[in-house]
Coordinates of C-alpha atoms in Angstrom, one line a residue:
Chain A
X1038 CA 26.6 -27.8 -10.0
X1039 CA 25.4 -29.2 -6.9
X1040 CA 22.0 -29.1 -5.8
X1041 CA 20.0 -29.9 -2.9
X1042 CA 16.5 -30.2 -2.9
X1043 CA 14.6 -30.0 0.5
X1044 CA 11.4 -32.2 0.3
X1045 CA 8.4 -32.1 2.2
X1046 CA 5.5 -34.2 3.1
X1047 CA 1.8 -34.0 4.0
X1048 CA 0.0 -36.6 5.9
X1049 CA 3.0 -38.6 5.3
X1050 CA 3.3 -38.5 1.6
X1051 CA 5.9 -36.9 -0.4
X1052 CA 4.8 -32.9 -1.5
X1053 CA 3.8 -32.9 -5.5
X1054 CA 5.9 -30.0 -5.4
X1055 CA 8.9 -31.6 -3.5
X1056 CA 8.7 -34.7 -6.5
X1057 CA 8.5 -31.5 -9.6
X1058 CA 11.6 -30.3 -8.4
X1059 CA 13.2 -33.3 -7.5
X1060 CA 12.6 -34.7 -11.2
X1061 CA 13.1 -31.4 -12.8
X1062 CA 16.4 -30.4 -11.2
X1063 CA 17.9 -34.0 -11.9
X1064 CA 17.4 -33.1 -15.3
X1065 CA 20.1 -30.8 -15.5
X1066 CA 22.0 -30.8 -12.2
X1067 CA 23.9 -33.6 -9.7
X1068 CA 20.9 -33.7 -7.0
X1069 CA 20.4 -34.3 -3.3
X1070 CA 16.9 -34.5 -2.0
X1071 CA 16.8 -34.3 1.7
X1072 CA 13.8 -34.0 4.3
X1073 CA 14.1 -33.0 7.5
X1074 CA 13.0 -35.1 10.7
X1075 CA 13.9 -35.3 13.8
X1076 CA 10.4 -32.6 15.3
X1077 CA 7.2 -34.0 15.1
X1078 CA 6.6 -30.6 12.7
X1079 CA 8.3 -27.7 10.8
X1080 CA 10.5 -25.8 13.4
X1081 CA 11.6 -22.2 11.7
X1082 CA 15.0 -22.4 13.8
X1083 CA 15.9 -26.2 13.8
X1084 CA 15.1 -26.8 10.1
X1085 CA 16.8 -23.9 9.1
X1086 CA 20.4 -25.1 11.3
X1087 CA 20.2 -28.8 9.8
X1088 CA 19.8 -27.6 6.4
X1089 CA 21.7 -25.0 6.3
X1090 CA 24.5 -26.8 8.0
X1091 CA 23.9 -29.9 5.6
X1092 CA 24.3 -27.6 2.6
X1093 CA 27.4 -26.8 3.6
X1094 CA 28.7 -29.8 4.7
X1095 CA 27.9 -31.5 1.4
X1096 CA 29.2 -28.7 -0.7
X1097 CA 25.9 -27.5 -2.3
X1098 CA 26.0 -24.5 -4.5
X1099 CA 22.5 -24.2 -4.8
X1100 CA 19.5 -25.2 -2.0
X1101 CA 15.9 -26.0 -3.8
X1102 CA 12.3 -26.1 -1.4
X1103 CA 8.9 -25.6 -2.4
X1104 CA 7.1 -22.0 -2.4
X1105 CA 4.6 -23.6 0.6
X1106 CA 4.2 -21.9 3.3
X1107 CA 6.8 -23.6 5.0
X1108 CA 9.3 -23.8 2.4
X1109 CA 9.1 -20.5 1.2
X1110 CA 9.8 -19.3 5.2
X1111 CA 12.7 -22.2 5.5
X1112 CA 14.3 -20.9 2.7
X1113 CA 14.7 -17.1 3.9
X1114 CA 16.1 -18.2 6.6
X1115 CA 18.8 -20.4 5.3
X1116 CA 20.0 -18.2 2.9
X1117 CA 20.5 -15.6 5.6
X1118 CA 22.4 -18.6 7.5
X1119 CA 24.5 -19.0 4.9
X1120 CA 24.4 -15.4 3.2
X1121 CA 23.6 -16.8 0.0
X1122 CA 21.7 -14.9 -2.7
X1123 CA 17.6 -15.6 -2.6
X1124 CA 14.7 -15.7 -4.7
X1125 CA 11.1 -16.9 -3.7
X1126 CA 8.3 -18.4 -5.4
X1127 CA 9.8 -18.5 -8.6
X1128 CA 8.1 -19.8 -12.0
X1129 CA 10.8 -21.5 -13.2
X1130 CA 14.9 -21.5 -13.2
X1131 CA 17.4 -22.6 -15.3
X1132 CA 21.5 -22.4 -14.8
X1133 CA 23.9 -20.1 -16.5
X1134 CA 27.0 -19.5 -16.1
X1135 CA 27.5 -18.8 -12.4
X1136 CA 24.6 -17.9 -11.8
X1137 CA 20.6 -18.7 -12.3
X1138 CA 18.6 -16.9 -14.8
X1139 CA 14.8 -17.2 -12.9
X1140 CA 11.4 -16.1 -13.7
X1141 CA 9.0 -14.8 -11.0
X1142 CA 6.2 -13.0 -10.2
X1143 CA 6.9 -9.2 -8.6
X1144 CA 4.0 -6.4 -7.8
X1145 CA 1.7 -9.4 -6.5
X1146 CA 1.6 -10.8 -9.4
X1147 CA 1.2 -7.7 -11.9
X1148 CA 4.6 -7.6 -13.1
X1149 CA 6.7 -10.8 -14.1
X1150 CA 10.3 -10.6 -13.5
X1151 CA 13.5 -12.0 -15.1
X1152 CA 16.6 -12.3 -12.7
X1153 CA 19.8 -12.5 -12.5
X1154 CA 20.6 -14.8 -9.3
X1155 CA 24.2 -15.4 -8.7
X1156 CA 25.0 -19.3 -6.9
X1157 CA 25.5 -19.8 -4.4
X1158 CA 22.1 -19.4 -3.9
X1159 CA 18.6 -20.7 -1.8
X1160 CA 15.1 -20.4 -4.0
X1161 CA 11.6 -21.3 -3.8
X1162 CA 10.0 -22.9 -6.9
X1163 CA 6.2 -22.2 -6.9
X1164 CA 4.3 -25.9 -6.9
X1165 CA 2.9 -26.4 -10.3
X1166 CA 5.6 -24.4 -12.1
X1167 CA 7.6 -27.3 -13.1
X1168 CA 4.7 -30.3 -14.1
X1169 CA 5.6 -33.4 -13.5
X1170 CA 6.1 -36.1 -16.4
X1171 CA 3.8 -38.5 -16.0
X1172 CA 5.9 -42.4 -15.0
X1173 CA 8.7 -40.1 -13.3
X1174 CA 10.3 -42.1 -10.5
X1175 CA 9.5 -41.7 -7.3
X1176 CA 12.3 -39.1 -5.2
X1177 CA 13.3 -41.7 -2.1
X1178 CA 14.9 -38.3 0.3
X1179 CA 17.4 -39.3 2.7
X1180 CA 16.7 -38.2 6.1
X1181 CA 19.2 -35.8 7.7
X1182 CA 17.7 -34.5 11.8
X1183 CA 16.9 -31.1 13.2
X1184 CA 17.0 -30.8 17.0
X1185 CA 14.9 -28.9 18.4
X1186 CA 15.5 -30.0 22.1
X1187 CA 17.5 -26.8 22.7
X1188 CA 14.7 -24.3 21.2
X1189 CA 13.0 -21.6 22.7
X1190 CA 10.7 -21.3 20.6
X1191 CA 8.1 -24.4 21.1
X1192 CA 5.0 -25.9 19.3
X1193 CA 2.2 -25.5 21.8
X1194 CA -1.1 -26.5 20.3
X1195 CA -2.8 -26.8 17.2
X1196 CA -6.1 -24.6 16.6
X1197 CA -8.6 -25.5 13.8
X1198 CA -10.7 -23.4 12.1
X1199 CA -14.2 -23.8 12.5
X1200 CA -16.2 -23.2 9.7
X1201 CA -13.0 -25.5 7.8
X1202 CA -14.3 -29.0 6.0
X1203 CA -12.7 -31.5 4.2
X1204 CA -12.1 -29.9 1.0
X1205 CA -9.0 -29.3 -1.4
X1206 CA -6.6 -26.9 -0.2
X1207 CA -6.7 -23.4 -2.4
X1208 CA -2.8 -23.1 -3.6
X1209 CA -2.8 -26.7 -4.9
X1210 CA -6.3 -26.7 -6.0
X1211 CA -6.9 -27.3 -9.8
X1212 CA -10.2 -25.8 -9.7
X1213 CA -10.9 -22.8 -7.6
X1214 CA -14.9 -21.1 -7.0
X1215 CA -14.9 -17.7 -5.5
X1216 CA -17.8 -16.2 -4.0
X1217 CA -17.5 -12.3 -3.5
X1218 CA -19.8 -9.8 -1.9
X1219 CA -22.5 -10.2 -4.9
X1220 CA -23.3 -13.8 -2.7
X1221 CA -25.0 -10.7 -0.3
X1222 CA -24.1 -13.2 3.2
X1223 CA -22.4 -16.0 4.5
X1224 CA -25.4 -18.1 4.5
X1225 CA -25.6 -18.2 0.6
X1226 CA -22.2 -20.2 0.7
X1227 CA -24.0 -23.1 0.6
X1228 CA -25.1 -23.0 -2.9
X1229 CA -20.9 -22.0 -3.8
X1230 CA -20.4 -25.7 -1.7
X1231 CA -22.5 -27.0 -4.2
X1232 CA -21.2 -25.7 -6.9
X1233 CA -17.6 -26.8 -5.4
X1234 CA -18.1 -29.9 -4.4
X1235 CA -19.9 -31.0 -8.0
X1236 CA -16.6 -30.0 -9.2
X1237 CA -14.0 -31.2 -7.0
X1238 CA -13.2 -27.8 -5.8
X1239 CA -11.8 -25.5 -3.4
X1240 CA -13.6 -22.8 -2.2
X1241 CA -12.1 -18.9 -2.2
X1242 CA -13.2 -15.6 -1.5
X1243 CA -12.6 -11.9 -2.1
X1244 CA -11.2 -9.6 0.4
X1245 CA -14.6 -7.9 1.4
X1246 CA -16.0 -11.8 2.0
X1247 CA -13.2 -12.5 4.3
X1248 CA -12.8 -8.1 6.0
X1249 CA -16.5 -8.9 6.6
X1250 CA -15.8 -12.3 8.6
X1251 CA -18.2 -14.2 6.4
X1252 CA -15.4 -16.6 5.4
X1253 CA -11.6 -17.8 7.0
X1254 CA -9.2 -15.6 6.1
X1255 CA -7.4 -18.7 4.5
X1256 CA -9.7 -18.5 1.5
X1257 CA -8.5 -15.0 0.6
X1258 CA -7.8 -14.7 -2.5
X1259 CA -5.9 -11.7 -4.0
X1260 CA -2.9 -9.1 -3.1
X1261 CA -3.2 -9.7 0.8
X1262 CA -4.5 -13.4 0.6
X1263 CA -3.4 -16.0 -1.5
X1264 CA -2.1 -16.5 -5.6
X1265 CA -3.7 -19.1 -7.3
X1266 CA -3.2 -20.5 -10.8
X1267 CA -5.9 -23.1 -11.2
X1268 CA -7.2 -24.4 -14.6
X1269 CA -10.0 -23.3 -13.9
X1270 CA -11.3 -20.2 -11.7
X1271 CA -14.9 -19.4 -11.2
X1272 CA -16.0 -15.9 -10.0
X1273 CA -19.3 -15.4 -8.3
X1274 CA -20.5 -12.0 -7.4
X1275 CA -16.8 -10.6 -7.4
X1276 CA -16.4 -6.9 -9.4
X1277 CA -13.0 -7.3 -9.8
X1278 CA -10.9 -5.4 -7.9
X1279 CA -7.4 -4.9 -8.8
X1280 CA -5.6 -6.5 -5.6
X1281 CA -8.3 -9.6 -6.6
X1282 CA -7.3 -9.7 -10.1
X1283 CA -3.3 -10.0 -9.1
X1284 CA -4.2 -12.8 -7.5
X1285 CA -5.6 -15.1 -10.1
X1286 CA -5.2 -13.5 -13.3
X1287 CA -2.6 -16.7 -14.1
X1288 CA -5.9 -19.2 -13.8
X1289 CA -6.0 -21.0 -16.9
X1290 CA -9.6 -20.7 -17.7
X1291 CA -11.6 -17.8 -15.7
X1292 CA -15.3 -18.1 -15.6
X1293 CA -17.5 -15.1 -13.8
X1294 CA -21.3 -14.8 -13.3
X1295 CA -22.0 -10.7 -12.5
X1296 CA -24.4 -9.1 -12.7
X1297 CA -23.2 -5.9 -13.7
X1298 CA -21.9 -5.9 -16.7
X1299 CA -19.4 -3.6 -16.5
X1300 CA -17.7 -5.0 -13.7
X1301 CA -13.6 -5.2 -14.1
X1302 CA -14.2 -9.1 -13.7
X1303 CA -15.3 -9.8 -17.4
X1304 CA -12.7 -7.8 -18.7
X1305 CA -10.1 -10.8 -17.8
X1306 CA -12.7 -13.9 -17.8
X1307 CA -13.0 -16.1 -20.8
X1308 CA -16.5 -16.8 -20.0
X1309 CA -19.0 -14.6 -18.2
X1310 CA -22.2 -14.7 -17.5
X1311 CA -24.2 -11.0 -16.9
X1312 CA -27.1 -12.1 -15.2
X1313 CA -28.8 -13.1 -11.8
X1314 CA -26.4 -15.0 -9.4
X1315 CA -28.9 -16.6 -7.3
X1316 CA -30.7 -17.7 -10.7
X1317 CA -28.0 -18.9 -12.6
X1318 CA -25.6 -20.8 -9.9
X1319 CA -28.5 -23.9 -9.1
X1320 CA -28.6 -24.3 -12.7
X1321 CA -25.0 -24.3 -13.5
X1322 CA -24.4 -26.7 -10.3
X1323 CA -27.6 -29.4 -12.0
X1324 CA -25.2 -28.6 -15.7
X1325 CA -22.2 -29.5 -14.3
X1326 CA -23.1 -32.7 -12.4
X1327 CA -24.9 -33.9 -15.7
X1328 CA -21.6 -33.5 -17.8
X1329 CA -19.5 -34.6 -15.4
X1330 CA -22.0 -37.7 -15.0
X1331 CA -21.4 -37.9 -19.1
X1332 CA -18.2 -38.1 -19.2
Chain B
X1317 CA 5.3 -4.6 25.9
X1318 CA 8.1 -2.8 23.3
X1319 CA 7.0 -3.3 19.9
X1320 CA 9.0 -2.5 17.0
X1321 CA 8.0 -2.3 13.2
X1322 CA 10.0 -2.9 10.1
X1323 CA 8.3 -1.5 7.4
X1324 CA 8.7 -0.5 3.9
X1325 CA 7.3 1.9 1.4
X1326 CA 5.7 0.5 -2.0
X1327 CA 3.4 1.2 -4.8
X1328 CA 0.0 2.0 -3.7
X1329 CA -1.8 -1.7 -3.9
X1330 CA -4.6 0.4 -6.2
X1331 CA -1.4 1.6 -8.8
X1332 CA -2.2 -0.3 -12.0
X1333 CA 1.8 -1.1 -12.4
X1334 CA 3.6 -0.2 -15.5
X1335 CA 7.0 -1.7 -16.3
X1336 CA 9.3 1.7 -17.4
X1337 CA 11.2 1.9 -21.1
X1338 CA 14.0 1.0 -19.5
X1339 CA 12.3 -3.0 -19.2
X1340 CA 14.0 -3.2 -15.7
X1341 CA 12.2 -1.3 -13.8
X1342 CA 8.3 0.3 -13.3
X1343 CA 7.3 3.6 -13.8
X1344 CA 7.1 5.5 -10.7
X1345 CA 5.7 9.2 -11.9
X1346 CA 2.9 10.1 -10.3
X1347 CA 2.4 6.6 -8.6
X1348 CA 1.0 7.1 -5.1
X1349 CA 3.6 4.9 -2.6
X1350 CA 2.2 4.0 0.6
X1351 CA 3.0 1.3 3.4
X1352 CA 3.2 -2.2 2.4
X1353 CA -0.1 -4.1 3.3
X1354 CA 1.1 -6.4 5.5
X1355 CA 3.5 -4.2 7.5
X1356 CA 0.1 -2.2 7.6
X1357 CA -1.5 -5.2 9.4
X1358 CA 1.8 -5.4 11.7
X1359 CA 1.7 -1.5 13.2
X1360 CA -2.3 -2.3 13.6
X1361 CA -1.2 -5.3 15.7
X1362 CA 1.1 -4.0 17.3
X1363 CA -1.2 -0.9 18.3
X1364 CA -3.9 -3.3 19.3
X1365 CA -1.4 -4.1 22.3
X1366 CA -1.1 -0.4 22.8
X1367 CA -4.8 0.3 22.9
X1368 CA -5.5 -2.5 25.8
X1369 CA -2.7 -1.4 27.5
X1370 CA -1.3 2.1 27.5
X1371 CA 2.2 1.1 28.8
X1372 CA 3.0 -0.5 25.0
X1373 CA 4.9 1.2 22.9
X1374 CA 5.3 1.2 18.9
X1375 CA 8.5 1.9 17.2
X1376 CA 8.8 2.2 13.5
X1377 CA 11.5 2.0 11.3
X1378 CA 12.3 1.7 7.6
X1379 CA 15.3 0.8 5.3
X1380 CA 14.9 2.8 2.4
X1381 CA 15.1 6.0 0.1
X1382 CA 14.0 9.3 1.6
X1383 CA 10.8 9.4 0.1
X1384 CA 9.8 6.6 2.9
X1385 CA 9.6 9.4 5.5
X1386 CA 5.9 9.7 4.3
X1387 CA 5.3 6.0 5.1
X1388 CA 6.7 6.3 8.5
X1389 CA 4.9 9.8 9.4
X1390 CA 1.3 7.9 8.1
X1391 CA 2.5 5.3 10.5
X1392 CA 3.0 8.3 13.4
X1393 CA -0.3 9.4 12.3
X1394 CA -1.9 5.7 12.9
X1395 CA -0.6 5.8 16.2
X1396 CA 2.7 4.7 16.6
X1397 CA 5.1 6.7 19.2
X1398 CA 8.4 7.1 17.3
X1399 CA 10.5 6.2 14.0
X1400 CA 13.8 6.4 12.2
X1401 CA 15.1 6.4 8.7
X1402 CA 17.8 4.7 7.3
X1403 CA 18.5 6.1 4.3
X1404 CA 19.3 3.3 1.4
X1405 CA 18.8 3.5 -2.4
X1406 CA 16.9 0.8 -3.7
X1407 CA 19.5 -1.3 -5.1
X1408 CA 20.5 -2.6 -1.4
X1409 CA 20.2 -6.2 -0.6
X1410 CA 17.8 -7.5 1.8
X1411 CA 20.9 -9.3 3.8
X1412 CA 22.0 -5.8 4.1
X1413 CA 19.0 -4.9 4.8
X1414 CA 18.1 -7.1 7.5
X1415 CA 21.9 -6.2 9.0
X1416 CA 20.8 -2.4 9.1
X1417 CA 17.7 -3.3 11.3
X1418 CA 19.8 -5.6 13.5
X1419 CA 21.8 -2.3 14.4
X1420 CA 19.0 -1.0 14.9
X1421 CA 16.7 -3.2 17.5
X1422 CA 20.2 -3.9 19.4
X1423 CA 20.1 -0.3 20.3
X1424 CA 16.2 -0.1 20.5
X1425 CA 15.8 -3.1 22.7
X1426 CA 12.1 -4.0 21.7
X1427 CA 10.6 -7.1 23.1
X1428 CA 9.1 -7.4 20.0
X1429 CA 10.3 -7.2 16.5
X1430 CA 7.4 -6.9 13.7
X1431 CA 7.9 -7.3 10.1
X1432 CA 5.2 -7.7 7.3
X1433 CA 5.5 -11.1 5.7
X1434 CA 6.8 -9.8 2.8
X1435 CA 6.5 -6.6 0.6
X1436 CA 4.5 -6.0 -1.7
X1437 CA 7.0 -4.9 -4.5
X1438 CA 9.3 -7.7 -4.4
X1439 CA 7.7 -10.2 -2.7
X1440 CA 10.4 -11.7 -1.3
X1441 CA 9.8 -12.2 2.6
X1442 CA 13.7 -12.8 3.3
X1443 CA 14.4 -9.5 5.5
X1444 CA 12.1 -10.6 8.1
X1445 CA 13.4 -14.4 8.9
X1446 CA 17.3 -12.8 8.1
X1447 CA 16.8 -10.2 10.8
X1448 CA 16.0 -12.9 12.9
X1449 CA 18.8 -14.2 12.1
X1450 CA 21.0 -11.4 12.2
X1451 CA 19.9 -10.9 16.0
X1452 CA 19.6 -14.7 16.7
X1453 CA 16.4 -14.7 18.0
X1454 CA 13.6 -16.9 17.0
X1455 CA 11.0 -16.3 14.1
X1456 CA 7.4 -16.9 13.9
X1457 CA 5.7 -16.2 10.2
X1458 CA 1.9 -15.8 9.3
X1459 CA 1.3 -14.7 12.4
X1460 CA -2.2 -13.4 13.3
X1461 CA -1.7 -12.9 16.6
X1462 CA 0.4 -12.0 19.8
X1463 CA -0.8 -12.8 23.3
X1464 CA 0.8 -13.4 26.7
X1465 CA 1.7 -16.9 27.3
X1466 CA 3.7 -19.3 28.2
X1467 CA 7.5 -17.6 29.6
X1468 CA 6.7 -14.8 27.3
X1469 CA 4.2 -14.5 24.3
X1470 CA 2.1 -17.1 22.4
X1471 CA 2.4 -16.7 18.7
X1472 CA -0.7 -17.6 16.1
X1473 CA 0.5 -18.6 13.0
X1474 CA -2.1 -19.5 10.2
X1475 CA -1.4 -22.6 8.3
X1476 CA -4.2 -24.5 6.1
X1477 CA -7.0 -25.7 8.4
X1478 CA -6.3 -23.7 11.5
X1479 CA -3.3 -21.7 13.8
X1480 CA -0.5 -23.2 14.9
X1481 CA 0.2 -21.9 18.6
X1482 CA 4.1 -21.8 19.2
X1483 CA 5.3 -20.1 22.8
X1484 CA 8.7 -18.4 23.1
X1485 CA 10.4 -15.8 25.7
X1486 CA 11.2 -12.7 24.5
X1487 CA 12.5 -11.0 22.9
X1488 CA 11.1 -12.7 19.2
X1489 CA 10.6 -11.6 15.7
X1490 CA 7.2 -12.4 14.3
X1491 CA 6.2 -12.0 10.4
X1492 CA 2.4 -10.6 9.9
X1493 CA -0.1 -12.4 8.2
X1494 CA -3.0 -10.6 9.5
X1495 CA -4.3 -7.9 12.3
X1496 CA -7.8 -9.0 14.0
X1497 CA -8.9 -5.5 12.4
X1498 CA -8.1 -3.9 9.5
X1499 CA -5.4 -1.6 9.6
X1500 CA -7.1 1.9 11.3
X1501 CA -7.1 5.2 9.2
X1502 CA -5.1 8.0 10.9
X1503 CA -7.1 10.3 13.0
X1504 CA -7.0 13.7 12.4
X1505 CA -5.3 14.7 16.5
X1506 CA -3.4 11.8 15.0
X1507 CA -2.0 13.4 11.9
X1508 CA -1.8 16.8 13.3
X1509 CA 0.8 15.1 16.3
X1510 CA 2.9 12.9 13.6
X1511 CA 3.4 16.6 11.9
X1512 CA 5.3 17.3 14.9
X1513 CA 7.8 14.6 15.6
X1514 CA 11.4 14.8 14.6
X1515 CA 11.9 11.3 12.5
X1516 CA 15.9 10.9 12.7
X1517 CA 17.3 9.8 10.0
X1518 CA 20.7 7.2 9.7
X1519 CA 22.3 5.8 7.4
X1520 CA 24.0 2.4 6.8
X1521 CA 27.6 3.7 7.5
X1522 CA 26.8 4.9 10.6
X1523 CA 25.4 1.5 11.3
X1524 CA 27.7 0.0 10.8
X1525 CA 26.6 -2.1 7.6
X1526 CA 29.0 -2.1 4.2
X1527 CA 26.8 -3.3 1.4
X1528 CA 28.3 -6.5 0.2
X1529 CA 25.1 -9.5 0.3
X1530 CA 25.1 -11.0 -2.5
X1531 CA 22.3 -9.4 -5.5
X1532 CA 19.4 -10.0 -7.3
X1533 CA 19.6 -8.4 -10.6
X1534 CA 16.3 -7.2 -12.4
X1535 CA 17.2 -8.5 -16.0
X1536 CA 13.7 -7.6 -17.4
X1537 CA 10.1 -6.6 -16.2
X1538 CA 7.1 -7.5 -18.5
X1539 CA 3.4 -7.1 -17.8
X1540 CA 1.4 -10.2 -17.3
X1541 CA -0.4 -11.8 -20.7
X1542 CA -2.8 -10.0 -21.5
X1543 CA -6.8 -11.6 -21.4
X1544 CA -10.0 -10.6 -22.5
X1545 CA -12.0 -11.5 -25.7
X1546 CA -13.7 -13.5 -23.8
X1547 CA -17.4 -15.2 -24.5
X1548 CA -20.0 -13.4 -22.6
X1549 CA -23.4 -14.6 -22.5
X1550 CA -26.2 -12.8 -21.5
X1551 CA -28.7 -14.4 -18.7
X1552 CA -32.1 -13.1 -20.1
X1553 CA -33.7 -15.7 -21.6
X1554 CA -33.8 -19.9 -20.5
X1555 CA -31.6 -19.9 -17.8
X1556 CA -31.7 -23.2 -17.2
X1557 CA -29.8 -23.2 -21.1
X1558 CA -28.1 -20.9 -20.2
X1559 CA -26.0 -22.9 -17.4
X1560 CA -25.9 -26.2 -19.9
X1561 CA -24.5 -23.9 -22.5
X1562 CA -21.5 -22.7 -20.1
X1563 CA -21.1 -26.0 -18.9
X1564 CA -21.0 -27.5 -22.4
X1565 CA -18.3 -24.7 -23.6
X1566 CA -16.1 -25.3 -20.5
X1567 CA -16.3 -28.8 -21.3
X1568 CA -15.9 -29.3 -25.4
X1569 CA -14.0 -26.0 -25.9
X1570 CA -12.2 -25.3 -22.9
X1571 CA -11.8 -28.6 -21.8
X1572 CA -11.6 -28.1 -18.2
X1573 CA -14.7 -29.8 -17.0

């Protein structure tokens, strides 16, 4: 089986989740990793021609991105280019006989599917489904170009969130803190920063945080926002509603601080905390600079 | 401007989802099915046009069993002018799909082709960028938002950090992220007129579309892990030990501090 693996980059380095597949698929098929330049960014049209047209010329049964945001939309459209069979975001895939047996999330996240794909076939592997072992070699992709010179449809103008700093992004973040509506306003953030930034940490928020304009819609975490599987996901002032839950009930370790105790939230967390949120978080923040300091 | 919305009937996002005895599929009795959430936030994107200026108008259409004329008359009832079923079991691909709304926006003629991103049953997101594809016209996905611009429209798209501004002439397909409000609730002069429409109904034959896309297969369904057990500590005493407590179990026992 043939298999090409679409690579991306970010600020210029190769995508963690463009190396995991890369290694991983080696492992078990003849692999091709590609990137696509040629437009100074992703192009939904031109990227999907030059790969599509690539896969074909060089005989690929199956075509491998990433689940980003730019993958996962790449690879829709070039397995309607090529009519291929499709999966997205999947948790891992392995080949059987003329076909791939993969494992994905369905229901936003509250059902996990097994498939049946048959090759040829295009799919988007989540990043961090398939961990990369430590010394693997680096993937050097060969180039092939996308022309967008004959496009319609053309990059304007980039515009930046505001309220956006220089923190981790939330899908590949290993640590996640969430502040919900319990944080009672957007000006309480600051102590979540702190909390986050002791930690190394990206910052995310429940629906009604982000419905109520108190934080980006990018940190939305849940059915309508974003899936996360950190190691470790810290709840603040969140009840628990069942679109939130789908969307990080694969975190490792869940930590919440509510203060009602009956809230869904503690029904899922490993650790929580039933008290005072405004109390407790300064306190946790000092704790957790002092261990980290310690260790 | 013409607007025209692909949408699709689901599970209720508040239906705690059970996977049925068969293991292949989930139970459906007595679920409540409503309009995906994010082809929610396309009709109320598309009707924010429609609101500012009166001259829009908001098709909707859906690919699906006949149960889905409830998620297209809640969409009359929102506000939109006019829809059509195409009647389609479940089993259908999206390629299929996607060539059953090609038929018909060729006949529609809207400017503007709405999809959510993806549903929220499969998850998939392929039927929006292979309609695209299907009609050759360019895609745009996360979008937030549709303004006049350029030869045509500006597209918003949200990436990390910010929006992404991409111009194209019409007719385009865009893939909804977001609406700048959340979807509206039907009004009752609103539910009362949906009542009345006719929603014709189609089917593939008379499209012109043969299933034959390739399949995904269901081989099994299984509910998440299940959690809980978990430690929880109660903050009414030191709370300053409190903290150095949770922060010593996350690092000794959990090990992730």
């Amino acid at each position: 089986m043939k298999v090409l693996v679409v690579a991306e980059r970010n600020d210029g380095k190769l995508r963690r989740v463009s190396a995991e597949i890369a290694t991983k698929a080696a492992a078990f098929c003849d692999v091709e990793v590609v990137e696509v330049t040629g437009t100074d960014r992703y192009h939904p049209v031109a990227h999907a021609n030059a790969v599509a047209a690539h896969a074909k010329s060089s005989g690929a049964d199956v075509v491998l991105t990433g689940a980003t945001l730019n993958g996962r939309d790449l690879a829709a459209r070039v397995a309607a280019k090529l009519g291929w069979a499709y999966a997205a975001d999947c948790t891992d895939a392995s080949a059987t006989d003329g076909a791939f047996a993969v494992k994905r999330p369905m229901y936003a996240g509250k059902v996990r599917a097994t498939l049946r794909v048959p090759t040829p076939a295009v799919l988007s592997i989540r990043p961090g489904a398939w961990t990369l072992p430590a010394g693997a070699a680096e993937a050097k992709p060969t180039a092939i170009r996308a022309d967008a010179s004959g496009e319609k449809l053309m990059f304007a103008r980039f515009e930046p969130t505001a309220t956006r700093g220089k923190r981790v992004s939330l899908s590949e973040a290993s640590v996640i803190v969430s502040g919900g509506r319990g944080l009672k306003g957007p000006e309480n953030w600051k102590m979540l920063e702190e909390l986050a930034d002791a930690l190394g940490a990206a910052t995310g928020a429940s629906r009604a945080v982000t419905d109520a304009g108190w934080r980006p819609n990018e940190e939305q975490v849940g059915q309508t926002g974003k899936t996360v599987t950190p190691d470790l996901y810290i709840a603040l002032g969140i009840s628990g509603a069942i679109q939130h839950l789908a969307g990080m009930t694969s975190s490792k370790v869940i930590v919440a601080v509510n203060k009602d105790p009956d809230a869904d939230i503690f029904k899922i967390a490993d650790y929580g905390v039933v008290g005072d949120l405004f109390e407790f978080l300064p306190a946790f923040t000092a704790a957790v600079k002092k261990t980290k300091a310690g260790s | 401007m013409k607007f025209l919305v692909c949408l699709k009937q689901v599970p209720d996002s508040t239906v705690r989802v059970k996977v049925a005895p068969d293991g292949k599929s989930i139970a459906t009795d007595g679920i409540t099915w409503s309009i995906s959430p994010y082809d929610e936030y396309a009709i109320e994107l598309a009707l924010e046009h429609k609101d500012s200026d009166p001259a829009t108008t908001v098709s909707v259409v859906t690919v699906g069993p006949a149960r889905s004329r409830d998620a297209l008359r809640q969409a009359l009832a929102m506000g939109c002018d006019d829809a059509t079923l195409v009647t389609a079991d479940d089993k259908v691909g999206g390629l299929d799909i996607a060539k059953a709304l090609a038929a018909v926006v060729k006949e529609a003629k809207p400017d503007v082709v709405l999809c959510g991103k993806q549903a929220s049953d499969d998850d998939q997101g392929l039927v929006g960028p292979a309609l695209a594809e299907a009609l050759g016209w360019p895609h745009v996905g996360m979008l937030t938002k549709i303004a006049a611009g350029g030869d045509g429209v500006e597209l918003w798209r949200e990436i990390e950090g910010g929006h992404e501004v991409w111009t194209a002439p019409l007719p385009v397909v865009g893939l909804v992220h977001k609406s700048a409000k959340e979807p509206r609730y039907p009004s009752l002069p609103g539910i009362m007129k949906a009542k009345k429409k006719e929603i014709p109904e189609k089917d593939l034959a008379a499209l012109g579309v043969t299933p034959g896309a390739p399949r995904v297969e269901v081989v099994a369904l299984e509910p998440p892990p299940q959690r809980g057990g978990g430690k929880i500590l109660k903050a009414d005493g030191d709370i300053n030990a409190l903290a150095v407590e949770l922060a010593r179990l996350l690092h000794e026992e959990a090990k992730v501090l």
